[in-house]
mmCIF file of C-alpha atoms in Angstrom:
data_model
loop_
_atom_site.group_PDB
_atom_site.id
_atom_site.type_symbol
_atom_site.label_atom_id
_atom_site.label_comp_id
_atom_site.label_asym_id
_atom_site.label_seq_id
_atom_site.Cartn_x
_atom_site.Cartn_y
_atom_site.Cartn_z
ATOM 1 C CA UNK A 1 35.377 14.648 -38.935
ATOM 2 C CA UNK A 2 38.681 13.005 -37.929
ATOM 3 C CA UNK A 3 38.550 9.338 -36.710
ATOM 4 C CA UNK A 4 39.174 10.978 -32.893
ATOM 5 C CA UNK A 5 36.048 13.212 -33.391
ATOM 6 C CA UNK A 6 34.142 9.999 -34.651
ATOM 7 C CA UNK A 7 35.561 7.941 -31.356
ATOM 8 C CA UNK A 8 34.075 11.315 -29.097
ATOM 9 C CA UNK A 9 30.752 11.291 -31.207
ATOM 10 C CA UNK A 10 29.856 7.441 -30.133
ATOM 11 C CA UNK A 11 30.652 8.527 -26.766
ATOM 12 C CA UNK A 12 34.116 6.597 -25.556
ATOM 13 C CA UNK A 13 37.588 6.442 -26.604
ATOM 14 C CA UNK A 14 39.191 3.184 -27.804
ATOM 15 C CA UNK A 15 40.931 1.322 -30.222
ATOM 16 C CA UNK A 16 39.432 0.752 -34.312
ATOM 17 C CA UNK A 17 36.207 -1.644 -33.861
ATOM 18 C CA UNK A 18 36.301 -4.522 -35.974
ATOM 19 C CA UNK A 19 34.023 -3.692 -39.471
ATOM 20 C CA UNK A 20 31.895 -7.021 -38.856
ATOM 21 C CA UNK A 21 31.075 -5.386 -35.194
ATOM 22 C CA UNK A 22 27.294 -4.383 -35.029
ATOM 23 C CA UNK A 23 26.872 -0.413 -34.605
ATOM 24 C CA UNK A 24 25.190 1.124 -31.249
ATOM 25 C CA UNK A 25 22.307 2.796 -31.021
ATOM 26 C CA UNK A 26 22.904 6.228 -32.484
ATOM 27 C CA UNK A 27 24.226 9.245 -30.375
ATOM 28 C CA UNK A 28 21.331 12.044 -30.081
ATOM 29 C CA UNK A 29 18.650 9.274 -30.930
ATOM 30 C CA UNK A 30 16.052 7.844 -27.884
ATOM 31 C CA UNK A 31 17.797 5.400 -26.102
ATOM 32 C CA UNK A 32 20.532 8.243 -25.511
ATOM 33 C CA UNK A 33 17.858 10.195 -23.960
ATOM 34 C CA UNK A 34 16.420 8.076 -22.140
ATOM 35 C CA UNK A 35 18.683 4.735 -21.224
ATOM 36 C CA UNK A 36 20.554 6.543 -18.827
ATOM 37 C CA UNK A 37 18.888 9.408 -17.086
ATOM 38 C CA UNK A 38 18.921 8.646 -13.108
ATOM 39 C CA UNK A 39 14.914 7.557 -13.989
ATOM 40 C CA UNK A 40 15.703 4.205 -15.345
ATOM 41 C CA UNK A 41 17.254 2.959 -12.649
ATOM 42 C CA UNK A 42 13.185 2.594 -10.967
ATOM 43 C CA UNK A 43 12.193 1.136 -15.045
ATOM 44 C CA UNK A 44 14.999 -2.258 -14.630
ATOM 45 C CA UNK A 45 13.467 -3.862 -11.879
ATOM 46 C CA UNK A 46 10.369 -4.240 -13.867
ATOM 47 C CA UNK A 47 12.626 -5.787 -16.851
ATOM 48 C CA UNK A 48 14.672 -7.848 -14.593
ATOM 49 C CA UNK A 49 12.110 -9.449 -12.962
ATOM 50 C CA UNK A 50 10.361 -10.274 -16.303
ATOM 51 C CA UNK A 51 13.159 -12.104 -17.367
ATOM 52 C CA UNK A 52 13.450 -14.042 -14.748
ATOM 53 C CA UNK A 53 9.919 -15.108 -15.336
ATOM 54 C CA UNK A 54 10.545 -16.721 -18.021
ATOM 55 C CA UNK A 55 11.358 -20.362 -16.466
ATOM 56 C CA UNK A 56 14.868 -21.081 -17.877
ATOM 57 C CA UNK A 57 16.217 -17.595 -16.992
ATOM 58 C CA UNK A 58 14.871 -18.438 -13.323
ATOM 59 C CA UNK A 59 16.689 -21.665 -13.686
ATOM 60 C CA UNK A 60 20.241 -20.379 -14.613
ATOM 61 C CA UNK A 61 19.696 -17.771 -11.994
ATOM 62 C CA UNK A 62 18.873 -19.339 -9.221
ATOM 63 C CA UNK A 63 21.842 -22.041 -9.934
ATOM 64 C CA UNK A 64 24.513 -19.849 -11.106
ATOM 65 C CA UNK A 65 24.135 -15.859 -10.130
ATOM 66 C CA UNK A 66 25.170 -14.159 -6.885
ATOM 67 C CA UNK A 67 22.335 -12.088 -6.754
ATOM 68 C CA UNK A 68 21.291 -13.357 -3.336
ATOM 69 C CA UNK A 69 24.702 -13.630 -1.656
ATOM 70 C CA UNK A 70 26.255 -10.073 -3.275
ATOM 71 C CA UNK A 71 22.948 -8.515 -4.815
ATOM 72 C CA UNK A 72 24.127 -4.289 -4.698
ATOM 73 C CA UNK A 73 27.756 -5.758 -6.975
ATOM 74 C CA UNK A 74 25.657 -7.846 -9.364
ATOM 75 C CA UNK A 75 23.628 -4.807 -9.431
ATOM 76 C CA UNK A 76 26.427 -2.683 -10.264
ATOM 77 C CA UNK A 77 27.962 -5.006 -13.080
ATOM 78 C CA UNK A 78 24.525 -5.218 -14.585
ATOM 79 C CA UNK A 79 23.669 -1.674 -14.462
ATOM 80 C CA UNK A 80 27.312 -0.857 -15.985
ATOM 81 C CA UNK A 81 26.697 -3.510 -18.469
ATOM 82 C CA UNK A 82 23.380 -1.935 -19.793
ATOM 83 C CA UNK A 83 24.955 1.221 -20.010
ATOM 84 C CA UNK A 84 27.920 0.227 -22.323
ATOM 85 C CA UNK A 85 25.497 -0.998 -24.615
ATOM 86 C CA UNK A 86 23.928 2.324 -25.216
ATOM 87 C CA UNK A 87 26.579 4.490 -24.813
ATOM 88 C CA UNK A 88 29.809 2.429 -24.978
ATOM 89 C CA UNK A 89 30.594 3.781 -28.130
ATOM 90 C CA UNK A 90 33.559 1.180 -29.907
ATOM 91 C CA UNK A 91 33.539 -0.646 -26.429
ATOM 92 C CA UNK A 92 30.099 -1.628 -26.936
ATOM 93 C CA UNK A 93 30.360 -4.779 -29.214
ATOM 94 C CA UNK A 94 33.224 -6.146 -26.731
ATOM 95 C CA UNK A 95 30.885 -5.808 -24.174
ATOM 96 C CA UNK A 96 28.521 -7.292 -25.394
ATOM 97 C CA UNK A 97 31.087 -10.362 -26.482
ATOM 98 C CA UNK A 98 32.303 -10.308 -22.535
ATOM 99 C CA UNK A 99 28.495 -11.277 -21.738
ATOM 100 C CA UNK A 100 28.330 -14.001 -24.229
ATOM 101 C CA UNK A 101 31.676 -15.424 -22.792
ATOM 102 C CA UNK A 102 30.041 -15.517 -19.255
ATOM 103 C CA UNK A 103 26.899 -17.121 -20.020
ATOM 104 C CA UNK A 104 28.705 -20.129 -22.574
ATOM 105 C CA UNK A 105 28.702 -22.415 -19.771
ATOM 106 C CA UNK A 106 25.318 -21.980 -18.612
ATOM 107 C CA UNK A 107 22.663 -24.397 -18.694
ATOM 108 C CA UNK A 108 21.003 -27.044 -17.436
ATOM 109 C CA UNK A 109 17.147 -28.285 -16.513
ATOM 110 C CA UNK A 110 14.567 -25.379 -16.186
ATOM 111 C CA UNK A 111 12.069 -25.334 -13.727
ATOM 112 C CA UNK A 112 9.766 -26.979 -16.268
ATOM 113 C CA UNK A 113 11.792 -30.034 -16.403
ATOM 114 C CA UNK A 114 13.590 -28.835 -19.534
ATOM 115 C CA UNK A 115 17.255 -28.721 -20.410
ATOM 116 C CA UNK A 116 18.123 -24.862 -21.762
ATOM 117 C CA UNK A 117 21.544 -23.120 -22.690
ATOM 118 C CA UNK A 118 21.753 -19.618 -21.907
ATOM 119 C CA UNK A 119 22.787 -18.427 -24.776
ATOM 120 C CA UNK A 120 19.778 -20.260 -26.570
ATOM 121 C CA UNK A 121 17.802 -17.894 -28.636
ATOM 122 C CA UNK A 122 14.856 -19.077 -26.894
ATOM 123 C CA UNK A 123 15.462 -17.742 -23.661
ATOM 124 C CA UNK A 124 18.499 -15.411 -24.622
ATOM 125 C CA UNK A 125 16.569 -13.142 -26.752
ATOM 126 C CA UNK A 126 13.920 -12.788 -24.043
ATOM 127 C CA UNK A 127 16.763 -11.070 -21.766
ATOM 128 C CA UNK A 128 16.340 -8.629 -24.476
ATOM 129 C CA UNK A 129 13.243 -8.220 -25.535
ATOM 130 C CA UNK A 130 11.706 -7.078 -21.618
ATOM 131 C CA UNK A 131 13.463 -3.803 -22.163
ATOM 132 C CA UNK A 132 11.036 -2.465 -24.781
ATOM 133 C CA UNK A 133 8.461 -2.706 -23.166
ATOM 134 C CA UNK A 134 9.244 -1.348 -19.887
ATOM 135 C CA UNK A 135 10.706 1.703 -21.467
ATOM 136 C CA UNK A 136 7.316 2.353 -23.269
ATOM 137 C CA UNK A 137 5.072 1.835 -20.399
ATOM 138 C CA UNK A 138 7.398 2.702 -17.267
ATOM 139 C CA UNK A 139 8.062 6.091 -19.926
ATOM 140 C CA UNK A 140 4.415 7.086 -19.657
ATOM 141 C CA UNK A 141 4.693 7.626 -15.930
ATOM 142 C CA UNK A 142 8.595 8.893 -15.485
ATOM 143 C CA UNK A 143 9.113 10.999 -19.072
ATOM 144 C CA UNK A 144 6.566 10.988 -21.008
ATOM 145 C CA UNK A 145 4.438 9.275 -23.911
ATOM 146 C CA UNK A 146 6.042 8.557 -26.847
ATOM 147 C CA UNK A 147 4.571 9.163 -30.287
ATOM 148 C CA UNK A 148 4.012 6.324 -33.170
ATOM 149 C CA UNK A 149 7.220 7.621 -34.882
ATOM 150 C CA UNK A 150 9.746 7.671 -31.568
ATOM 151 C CA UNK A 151 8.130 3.900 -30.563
ATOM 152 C CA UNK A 152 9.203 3.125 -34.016
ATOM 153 C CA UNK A 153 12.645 4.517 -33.824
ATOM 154 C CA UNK A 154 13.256 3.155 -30.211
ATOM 155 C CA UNK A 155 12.651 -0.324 -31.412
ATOM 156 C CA UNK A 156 15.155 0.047 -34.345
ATOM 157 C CA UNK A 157 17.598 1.343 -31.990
ATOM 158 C CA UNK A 158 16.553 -1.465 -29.512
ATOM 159 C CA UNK A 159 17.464 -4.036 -32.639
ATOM 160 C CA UNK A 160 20.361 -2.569 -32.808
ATOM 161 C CA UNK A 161 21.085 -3.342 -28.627
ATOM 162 C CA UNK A 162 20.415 -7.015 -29.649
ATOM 163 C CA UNK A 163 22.909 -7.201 -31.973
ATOM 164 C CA UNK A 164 25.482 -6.102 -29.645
ATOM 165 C CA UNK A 165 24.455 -8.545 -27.404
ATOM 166 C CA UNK A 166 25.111 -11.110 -30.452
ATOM 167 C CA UNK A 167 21.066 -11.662 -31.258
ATOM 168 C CA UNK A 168 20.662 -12.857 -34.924
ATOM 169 C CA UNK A 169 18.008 -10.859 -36.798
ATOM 170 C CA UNK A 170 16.051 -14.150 -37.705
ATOM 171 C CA UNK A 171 16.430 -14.568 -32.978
ATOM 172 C CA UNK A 172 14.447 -11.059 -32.653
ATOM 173 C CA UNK A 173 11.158 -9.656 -34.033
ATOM 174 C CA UNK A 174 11.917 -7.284 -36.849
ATOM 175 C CA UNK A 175 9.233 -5.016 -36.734
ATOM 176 C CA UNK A 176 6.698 -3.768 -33.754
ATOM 177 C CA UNK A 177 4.142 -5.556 -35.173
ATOM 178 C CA UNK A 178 6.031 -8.744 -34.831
ATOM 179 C CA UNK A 179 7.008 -7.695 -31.607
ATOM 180 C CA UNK A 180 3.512 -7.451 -30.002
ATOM 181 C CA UNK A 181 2.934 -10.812 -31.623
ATOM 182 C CA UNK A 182 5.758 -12.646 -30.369
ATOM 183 C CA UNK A 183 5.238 -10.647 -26.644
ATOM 184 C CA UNK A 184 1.414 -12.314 -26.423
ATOM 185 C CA UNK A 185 3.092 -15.758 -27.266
ATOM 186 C CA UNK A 186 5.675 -15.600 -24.328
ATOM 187 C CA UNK A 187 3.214 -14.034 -21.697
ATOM 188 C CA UNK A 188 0.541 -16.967 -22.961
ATOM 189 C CA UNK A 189 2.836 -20.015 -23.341
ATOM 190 C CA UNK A 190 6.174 -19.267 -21.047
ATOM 191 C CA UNK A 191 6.142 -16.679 -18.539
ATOM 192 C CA UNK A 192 4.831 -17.079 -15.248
ATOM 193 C CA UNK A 193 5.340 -16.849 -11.540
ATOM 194 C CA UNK A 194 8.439 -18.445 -11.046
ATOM 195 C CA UNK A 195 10.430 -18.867 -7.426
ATOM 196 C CA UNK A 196 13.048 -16.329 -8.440
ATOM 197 C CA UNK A 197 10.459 -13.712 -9.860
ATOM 198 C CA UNK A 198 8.141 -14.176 -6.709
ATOM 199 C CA UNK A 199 11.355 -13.138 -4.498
ATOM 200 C CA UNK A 200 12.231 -10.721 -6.373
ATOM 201 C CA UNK A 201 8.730 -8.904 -5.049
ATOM 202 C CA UNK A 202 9.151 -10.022 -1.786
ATOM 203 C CA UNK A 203 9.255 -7.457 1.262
ATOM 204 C CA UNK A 204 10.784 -10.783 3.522
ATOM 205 C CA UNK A 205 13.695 -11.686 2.405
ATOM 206 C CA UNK A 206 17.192 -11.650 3.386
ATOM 207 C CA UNK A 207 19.011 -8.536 1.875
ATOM 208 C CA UNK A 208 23.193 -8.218 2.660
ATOM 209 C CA UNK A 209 23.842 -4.755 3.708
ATOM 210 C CA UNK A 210 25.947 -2.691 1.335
ATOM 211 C CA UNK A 211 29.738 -2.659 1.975
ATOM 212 C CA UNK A 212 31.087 0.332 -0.037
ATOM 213 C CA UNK A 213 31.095 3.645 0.467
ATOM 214 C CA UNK A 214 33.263 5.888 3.034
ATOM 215 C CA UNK A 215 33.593 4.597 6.329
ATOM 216 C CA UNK A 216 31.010 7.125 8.094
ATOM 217 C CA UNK A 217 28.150 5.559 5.442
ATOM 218 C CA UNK A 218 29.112 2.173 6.080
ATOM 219 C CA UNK A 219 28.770 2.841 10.007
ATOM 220 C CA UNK A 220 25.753 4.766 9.607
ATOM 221 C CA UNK A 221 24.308 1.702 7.085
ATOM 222 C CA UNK A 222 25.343 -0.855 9.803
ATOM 223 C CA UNK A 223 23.232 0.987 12.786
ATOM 224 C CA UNK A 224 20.056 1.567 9.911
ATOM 225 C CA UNK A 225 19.952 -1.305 8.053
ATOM 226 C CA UNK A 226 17.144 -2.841 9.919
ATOM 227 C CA UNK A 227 14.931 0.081 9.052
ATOM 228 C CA UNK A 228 16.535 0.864 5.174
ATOM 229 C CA UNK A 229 16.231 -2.834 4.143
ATOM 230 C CA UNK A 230 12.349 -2.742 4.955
ATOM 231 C CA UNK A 231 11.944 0.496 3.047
ATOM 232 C CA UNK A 232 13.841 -0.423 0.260
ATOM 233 C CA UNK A 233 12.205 -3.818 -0.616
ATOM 234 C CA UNK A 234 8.862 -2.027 0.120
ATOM 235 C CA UNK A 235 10.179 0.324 -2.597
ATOM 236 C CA UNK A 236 11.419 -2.512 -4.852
ATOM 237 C CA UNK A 237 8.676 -4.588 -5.131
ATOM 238 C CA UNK A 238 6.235 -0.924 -5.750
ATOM 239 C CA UNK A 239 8.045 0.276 -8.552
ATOM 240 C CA UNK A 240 8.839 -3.324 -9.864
ATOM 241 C CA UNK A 241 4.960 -3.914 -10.144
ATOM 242 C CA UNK A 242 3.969 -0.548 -10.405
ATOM 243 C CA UNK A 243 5.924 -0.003 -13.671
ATOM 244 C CA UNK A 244 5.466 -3.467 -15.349
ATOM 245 C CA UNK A 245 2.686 -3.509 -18.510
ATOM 246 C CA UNK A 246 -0.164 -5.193 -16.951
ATOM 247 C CA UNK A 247 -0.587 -8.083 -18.964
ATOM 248 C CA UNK A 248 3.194 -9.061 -17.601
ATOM 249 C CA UNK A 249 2.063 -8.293 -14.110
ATOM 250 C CA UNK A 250 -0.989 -10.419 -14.990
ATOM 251 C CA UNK A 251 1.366 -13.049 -16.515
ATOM 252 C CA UNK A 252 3.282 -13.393 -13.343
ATOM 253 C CA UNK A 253 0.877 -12.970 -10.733
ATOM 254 C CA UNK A 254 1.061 -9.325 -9.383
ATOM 255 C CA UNK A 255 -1.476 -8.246 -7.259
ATOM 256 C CA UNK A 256 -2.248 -4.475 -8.183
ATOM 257 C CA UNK A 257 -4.730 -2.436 -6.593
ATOM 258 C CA UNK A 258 -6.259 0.975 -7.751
ATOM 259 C CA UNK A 259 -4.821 2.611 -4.329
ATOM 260 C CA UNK A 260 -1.161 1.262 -5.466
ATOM 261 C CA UNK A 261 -2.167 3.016 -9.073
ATOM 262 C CA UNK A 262 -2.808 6.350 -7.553
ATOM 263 C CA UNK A 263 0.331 6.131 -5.167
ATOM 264 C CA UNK A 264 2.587 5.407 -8.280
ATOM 265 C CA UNK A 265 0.858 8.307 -10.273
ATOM 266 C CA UNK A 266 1.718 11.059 -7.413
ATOM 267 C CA UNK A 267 4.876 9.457 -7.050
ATOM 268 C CA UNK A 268 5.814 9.118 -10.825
ATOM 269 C CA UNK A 269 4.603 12.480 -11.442
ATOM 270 C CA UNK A 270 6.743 14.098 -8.313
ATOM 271 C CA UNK A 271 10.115 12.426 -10.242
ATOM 272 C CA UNK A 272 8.858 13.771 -13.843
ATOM 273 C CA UNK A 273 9.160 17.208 -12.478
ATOM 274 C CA UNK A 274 11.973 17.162 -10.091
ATOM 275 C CA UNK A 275 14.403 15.284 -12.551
ATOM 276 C CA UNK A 276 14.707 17.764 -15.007
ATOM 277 C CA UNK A 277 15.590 20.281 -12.384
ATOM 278 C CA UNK A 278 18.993 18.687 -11.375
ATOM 279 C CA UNK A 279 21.741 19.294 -13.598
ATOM 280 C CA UNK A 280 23.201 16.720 -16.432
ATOM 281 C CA UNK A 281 26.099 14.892 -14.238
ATOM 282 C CA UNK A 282 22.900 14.369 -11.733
ATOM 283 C CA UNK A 283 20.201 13.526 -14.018
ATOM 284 C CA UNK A 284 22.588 11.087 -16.005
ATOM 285 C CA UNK A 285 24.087 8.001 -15.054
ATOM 286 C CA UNK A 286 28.079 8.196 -14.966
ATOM 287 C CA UNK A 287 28.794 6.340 -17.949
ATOM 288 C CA UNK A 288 25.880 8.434 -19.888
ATOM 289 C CA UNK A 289 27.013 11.522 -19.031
ATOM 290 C CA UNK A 290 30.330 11.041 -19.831
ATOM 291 C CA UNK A 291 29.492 9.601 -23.128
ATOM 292 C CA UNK A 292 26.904 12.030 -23.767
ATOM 293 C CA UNK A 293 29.541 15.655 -22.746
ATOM 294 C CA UNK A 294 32.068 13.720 -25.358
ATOM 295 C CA UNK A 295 29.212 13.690 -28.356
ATOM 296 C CA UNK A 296 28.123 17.622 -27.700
ATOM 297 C CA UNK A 297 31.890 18.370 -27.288
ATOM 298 C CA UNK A 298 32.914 16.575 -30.692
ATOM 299 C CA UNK A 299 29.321 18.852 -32.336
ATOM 300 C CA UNK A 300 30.979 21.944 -30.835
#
């Protein structure tokens, strides 16, 4: 294989990574299937909301994101960001450098009365560890249930996310086992119902319309919005609940009633069957799918 077909087969073109740069999760392997088909996008609302739970991510949030005044471009830049860990190929390490660079400045008094850095192991590597378990729980309604050995080779590859994102392996849980440990700790001793995580559920709050998109959508958003915004933060805080393990929900405070369980079932199961209909460039994220063409083209 020449050093092009090795740039295809991790999925982007680029320039020679550094040797001391962490490798991504592996092309072909689960977080390839599954980080970017369309069906994650209704799994990270779960995860972000658990971080912010945690009370000095709901601290640096509140004081220094623009998730309230431009939530659909943080969105965006998030979603993007996520992506080029898993699939960024080269590019993926520098991404995950970029983040560090925009959280060094970032700290200040919790809302425990605390001070924190953001890029303090102690909250940083919680950003990081919510994933996990939202993909194995949110994965048992939207793809399906893993087995013993793919839970096993997710969290490897999820180890390997951390690194990219500049985690030490002494800052992360080595092994499930350890995981499940140090995931009973946080729930018991630091994640709760904080401001930001409560209005992140909320169906009242102010929501900016979205500004891009052709000029017929943005007219047609502008005479709808009323209606949309309802629906969607109906939606929001359903799927952010609904797919959340239940001792997180617990941890925070989300109500979650046996009628909501059977709504998210028929729902859940209505996406598990019509996703795999559509074809790849649908059913994948852009980013994913472009990464994903370039891997079975460099096999061919």
């Amino acid at each position: 294989m020449t050093g092009n077909d090795r740039r295809a087969a991790r999925g982007t073109p680029g320039t020679s990574a550094a040797r001391t740069d962490p490798e991504p999760p592996p092309p072909g392997g689960v977080l390839w299937t599954i980080a970017g088909d369309v069906r994650a996008l209704l799994m990270l609302p779960a995860a972000f909301t658990m971080q912010v739970a945690h009370p000095a991510i709901a601290a640096g949030v509140d004081e220094h994101s623009v998730f309230r005044t431009d939530p659909w471009g943080r969105g965006e830049r998030s979603l993007r960001s996520v992506q080029l860990w898993v699939y960024g190929g080269e590019g993926a390490a520098e991404e995950g450098r970029r983040v560090r660079r925009l959280h060094k400045d970032i700290q200040g008094t919790d809302t425990r009365g605390r001070r924190y850095h953001s890029l303090d192991p102690a909250c940083y590597a919680w950003v990081h560890a919510t994933g996990f378990p939202v993909y194995l729980y949110a994965g048992r309604y939207l793809l399906r249930r893993f087995t013993p050995a793919q839970e096993q080779q997710l969290y490897r590859e999820w180890l390997q996310v951390g690194r990219i994102l500049g985690l030490r392996d002494r800052d992360m849980p080595q092994t499930i086992e350890e995981y499940w440990t140090y995931w009973g700790r946080m729930l018991a001793e630091e994640i709760g119902p904080t401001a930001v995580a409560r209005e992140l559920v909320a169906t009242d709050v102010p929501l900016p319309r979205p500004e891009a998109g052709p000029l017929p959508v943005r007219l047609l958003l502008r005479l709808t919005w009323p209606a949309l915004r309802a629906a969607f933060l109906r939606l929001r805080a359903f799927v952010t609940a609904g797919y959340m393990p239940p001792e997180a929900r617990a941890a925070i405070g989300l109500e979650w009633s046996p009628a909501q369980e059977r709504r998210l079932r028929r729902f859940s199961t209505a996406v598990r069957l019509l996703v795999p209909l559509l074809p790849e460039r649908l059913r994948y994220l852009p980013i994913a799918y472009r990464a994903r063409a370039a891997w079975h083209a460099s096999r061919r």
